[in-house]
mmCIF file of C-alpha atoms and ligand atoms in Angstrom:
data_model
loop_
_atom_site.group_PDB
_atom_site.id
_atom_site.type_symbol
_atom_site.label_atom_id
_atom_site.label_comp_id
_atom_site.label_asym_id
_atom_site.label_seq_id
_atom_site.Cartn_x
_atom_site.Cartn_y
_atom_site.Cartn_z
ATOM 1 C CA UNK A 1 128.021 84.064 79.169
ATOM 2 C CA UNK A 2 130.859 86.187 80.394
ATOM 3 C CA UNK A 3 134.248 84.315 81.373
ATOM 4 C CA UNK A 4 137.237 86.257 83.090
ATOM 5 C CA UNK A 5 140.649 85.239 83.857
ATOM 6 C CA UNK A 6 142.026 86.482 86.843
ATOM 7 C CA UNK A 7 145.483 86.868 86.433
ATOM 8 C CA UNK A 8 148.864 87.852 88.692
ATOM 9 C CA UNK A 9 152.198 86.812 90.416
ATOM 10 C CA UNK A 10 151.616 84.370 93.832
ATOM 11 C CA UNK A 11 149.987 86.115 95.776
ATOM 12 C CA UNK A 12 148.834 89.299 94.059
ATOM 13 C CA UNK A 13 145.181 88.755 95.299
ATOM 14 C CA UNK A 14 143.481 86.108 92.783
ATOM 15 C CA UNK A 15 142.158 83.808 95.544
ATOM 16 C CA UNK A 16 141.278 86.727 97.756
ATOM 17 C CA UNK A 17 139.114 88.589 95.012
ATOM 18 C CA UNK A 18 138.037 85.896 93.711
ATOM 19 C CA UNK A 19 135.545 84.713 96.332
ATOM 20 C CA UNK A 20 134.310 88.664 96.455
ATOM 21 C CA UNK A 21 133.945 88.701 92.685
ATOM 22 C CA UNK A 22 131.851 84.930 92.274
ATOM 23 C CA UNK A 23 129.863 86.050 94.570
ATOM 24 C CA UNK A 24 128.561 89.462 92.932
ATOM 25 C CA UNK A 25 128.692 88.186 88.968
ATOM 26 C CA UNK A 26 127.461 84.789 90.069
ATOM 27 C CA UNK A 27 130.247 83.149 87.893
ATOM 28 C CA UNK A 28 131.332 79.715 88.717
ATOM 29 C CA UNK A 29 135.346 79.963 90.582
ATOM 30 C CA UNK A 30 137.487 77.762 88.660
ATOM 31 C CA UNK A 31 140.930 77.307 90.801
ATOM 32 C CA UNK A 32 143.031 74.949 89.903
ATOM 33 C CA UNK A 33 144.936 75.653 92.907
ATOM 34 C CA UNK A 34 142.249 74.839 95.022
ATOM 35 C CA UNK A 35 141.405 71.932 92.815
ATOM 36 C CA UNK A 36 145.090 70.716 93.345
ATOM 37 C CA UNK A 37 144.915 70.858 96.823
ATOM 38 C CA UNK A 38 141.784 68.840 97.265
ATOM 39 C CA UNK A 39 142.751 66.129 95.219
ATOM 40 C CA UNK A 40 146.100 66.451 97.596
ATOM 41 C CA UNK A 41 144.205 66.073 100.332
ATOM 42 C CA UNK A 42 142.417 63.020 99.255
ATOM 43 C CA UNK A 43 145.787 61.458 98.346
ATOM 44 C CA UNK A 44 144.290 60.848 94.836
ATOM 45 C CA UNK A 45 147.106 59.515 92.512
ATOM 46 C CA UNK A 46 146.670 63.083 90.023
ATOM 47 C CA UNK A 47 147.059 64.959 93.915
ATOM 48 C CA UNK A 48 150.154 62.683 95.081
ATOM 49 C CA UNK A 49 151.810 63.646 91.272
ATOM 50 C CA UNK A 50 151.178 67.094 91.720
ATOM 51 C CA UNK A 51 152.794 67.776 95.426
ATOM 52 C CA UNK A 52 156.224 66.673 94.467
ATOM 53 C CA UNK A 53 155.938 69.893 91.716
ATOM 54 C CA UNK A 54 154.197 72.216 94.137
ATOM 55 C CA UNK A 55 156.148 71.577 97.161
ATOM 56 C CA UNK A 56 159.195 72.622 95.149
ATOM 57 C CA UNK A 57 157.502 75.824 93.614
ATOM 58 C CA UNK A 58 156.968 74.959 90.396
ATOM 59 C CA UNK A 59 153.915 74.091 87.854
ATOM 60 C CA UNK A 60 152.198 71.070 87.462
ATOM 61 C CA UNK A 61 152.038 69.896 84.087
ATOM 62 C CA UNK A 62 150.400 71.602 81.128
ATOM 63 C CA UNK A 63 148.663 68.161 80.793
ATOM 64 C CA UNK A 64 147.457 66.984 84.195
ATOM 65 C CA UNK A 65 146.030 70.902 84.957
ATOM 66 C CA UNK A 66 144.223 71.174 81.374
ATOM 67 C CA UNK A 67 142.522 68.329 82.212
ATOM 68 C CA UNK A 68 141.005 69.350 84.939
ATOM 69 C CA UNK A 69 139.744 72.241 83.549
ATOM 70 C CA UNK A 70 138.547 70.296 80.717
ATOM 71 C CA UNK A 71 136.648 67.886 82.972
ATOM 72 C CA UNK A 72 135.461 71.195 85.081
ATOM 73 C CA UNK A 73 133.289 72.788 82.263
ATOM 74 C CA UNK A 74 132.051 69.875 81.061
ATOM 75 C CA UNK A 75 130.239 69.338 84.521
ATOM 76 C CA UNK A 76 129.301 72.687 84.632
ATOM 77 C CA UNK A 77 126.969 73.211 81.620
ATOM 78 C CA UNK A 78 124.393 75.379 83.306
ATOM 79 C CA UNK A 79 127.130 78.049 84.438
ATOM 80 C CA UNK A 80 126.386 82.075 83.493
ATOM 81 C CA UNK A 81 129.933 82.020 83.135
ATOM 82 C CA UNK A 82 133.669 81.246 84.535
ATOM 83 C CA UNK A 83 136.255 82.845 86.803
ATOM 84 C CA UNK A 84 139.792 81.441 86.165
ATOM 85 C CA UNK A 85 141.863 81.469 88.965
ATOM 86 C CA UNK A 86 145.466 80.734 88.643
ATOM 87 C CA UNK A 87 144.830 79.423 85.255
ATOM 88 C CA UNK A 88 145.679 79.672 82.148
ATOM 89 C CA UNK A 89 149.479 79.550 83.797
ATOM 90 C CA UNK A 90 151.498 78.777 80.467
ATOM 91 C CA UNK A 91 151.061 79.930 76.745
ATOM 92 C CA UNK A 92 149.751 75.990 76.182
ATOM 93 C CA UNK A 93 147.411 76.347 79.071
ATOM 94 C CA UNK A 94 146.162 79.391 77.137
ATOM 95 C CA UNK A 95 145.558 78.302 73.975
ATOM 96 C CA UNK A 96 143.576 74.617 75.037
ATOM 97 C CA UNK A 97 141.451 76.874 77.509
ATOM 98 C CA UNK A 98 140.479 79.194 73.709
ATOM 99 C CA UNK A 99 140.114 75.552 72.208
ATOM 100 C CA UNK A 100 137.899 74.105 75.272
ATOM 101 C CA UNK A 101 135.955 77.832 75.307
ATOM 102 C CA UNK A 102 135.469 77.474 71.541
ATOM 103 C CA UNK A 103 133.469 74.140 71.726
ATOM 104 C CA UNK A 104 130.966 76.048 74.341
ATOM 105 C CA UNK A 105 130.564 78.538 71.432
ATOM 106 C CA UNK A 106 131.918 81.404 74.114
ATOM 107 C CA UNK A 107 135.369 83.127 74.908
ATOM 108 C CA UNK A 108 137.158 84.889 77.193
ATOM 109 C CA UNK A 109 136.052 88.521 77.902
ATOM 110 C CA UNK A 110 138.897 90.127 79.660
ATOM 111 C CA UNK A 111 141.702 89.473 81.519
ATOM 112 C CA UNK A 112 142.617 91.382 84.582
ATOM 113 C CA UNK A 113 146.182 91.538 85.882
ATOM 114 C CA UNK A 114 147.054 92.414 89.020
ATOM 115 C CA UNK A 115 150.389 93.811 89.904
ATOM 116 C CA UNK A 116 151.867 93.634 92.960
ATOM 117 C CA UNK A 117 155.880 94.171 93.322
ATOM 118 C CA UNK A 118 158.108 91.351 94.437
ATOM 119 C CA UNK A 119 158.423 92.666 98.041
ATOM 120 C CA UNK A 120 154.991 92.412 98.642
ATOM 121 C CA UNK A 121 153.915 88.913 97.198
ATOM 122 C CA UNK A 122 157.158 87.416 99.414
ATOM 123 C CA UNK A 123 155.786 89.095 102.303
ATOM 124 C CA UNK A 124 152.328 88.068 101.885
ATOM 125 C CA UNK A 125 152.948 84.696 101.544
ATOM 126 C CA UNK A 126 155.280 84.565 104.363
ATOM 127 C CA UNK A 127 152.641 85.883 106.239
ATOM 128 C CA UNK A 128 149.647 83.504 104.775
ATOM 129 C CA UNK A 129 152.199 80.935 106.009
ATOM 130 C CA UNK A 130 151.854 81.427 109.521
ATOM 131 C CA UNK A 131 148.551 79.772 109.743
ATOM 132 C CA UNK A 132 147.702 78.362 106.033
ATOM 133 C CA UNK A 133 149.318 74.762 106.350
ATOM 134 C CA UNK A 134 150.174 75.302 102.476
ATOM 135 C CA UNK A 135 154.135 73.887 102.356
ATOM 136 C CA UNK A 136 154.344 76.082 99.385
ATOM 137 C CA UNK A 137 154.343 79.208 101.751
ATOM 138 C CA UNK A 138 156.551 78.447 104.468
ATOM 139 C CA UNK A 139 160.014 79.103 103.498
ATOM 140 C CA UNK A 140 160.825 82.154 101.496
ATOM 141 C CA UNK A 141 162.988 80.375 99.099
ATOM 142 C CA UNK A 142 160.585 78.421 97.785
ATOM 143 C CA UNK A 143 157.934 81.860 97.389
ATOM 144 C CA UNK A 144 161.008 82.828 95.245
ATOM 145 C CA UNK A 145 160.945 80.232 93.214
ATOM 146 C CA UNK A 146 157.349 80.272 92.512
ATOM 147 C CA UNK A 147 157.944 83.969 91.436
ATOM 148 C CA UNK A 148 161.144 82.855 89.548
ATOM 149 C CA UNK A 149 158.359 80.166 87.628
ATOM 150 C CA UNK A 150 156.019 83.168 87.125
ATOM 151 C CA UNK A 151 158.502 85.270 85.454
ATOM 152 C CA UNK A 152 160.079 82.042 82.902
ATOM 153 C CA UNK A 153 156.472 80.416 82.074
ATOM 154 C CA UNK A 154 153.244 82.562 83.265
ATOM 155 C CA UNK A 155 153.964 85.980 82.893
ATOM 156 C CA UNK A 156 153.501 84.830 78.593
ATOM 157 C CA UNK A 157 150.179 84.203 78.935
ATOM 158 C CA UNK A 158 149.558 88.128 79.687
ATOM 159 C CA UNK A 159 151.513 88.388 76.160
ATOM 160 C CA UNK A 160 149.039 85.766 74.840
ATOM 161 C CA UNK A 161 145.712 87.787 75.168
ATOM 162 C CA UNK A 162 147.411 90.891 74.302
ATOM 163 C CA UNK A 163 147.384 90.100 70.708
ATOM 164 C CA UNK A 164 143.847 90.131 71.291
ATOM 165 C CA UNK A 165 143.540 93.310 73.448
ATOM 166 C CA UNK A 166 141.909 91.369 76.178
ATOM 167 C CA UNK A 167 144.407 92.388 79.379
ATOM 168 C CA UNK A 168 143.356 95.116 81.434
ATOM 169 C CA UNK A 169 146.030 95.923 84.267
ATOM 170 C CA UNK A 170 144.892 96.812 87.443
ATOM 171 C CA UNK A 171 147.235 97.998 90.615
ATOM 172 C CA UNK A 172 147.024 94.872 93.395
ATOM 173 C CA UNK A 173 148.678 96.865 96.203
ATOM 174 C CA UNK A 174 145.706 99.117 98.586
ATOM 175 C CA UNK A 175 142.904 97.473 100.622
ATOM 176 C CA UNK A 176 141.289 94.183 99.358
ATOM 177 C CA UNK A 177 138.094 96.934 99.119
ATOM 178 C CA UNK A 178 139.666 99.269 96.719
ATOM 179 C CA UNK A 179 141.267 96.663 94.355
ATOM 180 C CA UNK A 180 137.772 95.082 94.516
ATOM 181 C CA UNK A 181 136.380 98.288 93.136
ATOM 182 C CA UNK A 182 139.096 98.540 90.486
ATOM 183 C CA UNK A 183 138.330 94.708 89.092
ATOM 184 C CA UNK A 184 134.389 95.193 89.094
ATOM 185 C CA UNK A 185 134.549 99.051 87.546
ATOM 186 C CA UNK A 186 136.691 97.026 84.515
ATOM 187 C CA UNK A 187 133.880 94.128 84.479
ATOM 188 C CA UNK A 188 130.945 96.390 84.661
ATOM 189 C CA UNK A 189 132.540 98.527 81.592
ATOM 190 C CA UNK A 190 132.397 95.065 79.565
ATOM 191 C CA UNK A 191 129.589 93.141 80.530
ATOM 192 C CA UNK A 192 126.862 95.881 79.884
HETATM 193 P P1 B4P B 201 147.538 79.010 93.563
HETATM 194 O O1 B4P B 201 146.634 78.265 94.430
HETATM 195 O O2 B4P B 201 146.976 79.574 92.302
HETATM 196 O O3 B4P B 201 148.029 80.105 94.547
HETATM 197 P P2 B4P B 201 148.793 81.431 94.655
HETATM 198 O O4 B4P B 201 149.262 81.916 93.331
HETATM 199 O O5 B4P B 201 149.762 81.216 95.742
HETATM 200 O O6 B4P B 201 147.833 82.452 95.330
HETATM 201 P P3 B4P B 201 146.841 83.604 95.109
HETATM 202 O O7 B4P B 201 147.394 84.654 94.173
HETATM 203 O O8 B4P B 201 145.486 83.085 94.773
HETATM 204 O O9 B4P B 201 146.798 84.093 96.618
HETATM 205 P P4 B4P B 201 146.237 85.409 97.185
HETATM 206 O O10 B4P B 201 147.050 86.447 96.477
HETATM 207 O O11 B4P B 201 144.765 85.545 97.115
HETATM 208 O O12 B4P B 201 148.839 78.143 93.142
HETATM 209 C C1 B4P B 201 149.549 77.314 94.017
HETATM 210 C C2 B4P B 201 150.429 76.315 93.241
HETATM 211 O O13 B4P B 201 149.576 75.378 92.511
HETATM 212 C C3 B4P B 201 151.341 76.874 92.148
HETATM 213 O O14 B4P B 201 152.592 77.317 92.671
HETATM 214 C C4 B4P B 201 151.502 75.645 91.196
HETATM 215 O O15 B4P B 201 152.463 74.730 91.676
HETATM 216 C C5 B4P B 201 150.148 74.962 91.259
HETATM 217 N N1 B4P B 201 149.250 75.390 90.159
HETATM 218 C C6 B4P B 201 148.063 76.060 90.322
HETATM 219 N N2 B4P B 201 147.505 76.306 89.126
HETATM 220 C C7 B4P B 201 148.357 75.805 88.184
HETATM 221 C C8 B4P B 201 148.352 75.794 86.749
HETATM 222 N N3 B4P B 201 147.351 76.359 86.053
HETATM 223 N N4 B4P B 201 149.392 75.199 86.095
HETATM 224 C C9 B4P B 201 150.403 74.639 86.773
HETATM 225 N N5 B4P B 201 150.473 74.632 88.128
HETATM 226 C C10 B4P B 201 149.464 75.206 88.837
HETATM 227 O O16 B4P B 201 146.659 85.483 98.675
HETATM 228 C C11 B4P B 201 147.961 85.669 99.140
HETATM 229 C C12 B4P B 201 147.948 86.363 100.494
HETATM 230 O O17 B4P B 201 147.858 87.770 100.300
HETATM 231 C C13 B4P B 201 146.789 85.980 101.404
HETATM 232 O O18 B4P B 201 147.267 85.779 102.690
HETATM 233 C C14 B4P B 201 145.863 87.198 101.346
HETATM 234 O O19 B4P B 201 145.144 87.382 102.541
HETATM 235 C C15 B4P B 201 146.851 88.327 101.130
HETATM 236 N N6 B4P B 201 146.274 89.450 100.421
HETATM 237 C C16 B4P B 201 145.414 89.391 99.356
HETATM 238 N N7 B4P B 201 145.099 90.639 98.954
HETATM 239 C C17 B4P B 201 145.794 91.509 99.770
HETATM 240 C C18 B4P B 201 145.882 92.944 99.856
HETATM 241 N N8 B4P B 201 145.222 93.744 99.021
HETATM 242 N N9 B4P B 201 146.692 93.472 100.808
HETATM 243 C C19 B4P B 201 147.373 92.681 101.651
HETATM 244 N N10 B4P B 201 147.320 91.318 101.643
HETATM 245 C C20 B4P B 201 146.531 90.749 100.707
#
């Protein structure tokens, strides 16, 4: 079982190379974005609690998003392994997804970080705004504040899984292709 967590700013390319990297590695996508979203769009009660945080640009709670991953591998016993998207997103995050890993006798295998400047991911998401429907992308102010939120809570979980020399960065700026390339030449150095 190999399990990666994809990690980076909004919109530094986790959703987009996620989908490409699933689909090679055969690793079940774990989102907790998209998770988030589709219990939004049932207008479930966890969904409804949720929007009023993400529709101001900040995190949900450590609580409400660890239990979905919780719930998440437990339905997934069968999996070759997991692709964390978006999550871990704070040091606690990190730590109950080692506790929740631990229980499956497996771990993490590497984490890649993508880095994208601050330029970029506003313009981006500005852009994915046009068409996406996502209220979290259409006004620039609150794209800031998501990056502000990055900075304060997530960018500690790349500390996290240093102290265990698990974070490989890679450059998120270039064609989806070539940061593709980077991501899998990192994997493929691990797996085998
Ligand atoms: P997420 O759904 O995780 O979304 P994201 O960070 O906005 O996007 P992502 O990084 O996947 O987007 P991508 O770059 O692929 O989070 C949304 C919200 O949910 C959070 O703000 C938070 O409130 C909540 N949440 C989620 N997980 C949580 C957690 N664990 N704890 C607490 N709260 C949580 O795409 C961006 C755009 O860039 C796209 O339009 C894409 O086409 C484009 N793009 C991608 N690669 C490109 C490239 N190489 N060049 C040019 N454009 C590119």
């Amino acid at each position: 079982m190999f399990n990666i967590i994809l990690f980076g700013p909004p919109g530094s390319g986790k959703g987009t190379q996620s989908e490409r990297l699933i689909s090679k590695y055969g690793l079940k996508h774990l989102s907790t974005g998209d998770i988030l979203r589709s219990e939004i769009a049932g207008q479930t009660q966890l969904g409804l609690e949720a929007k009023s945080f993400m529709d101001k640009g900040q995190l949900v709670p450590d609580e409400v998003v660890i239990g979905m991953i919780s719930s998440a591998l437990e339905n997934n016993p069968k999996a070759n392994g997991f692709l964390f998207d978006g999550f871990p997103r704070t040091q606690a995050q990190s730590e109950a997804l080692d506790k929740l890993l631990q229980l499956k006798r497996t771990e993490i295998g590497v984490v890649l970080a993508l880095e994208v400047s601050e330029e970029e991911l506003v313009k981006r998401l500005l852009n994915r705004g046009l068409t996406s429907g996502r209220s979290d992308d259409n006004s620039e102010e609150i794209i800031r504040a998501r990056i502000i939120e990055y900075h304060n809570k997530t960018s500690a979980v790349a500390g996290y899984y240093r102290q265990f020399n698990k974070v490989v960065s890679i450059t998120g700026e270039g064609t989806v292709d070539e940061i593709f390339e980077s991501l899998c030449s990192e994997i493929d150095k691990r797996m085998n």
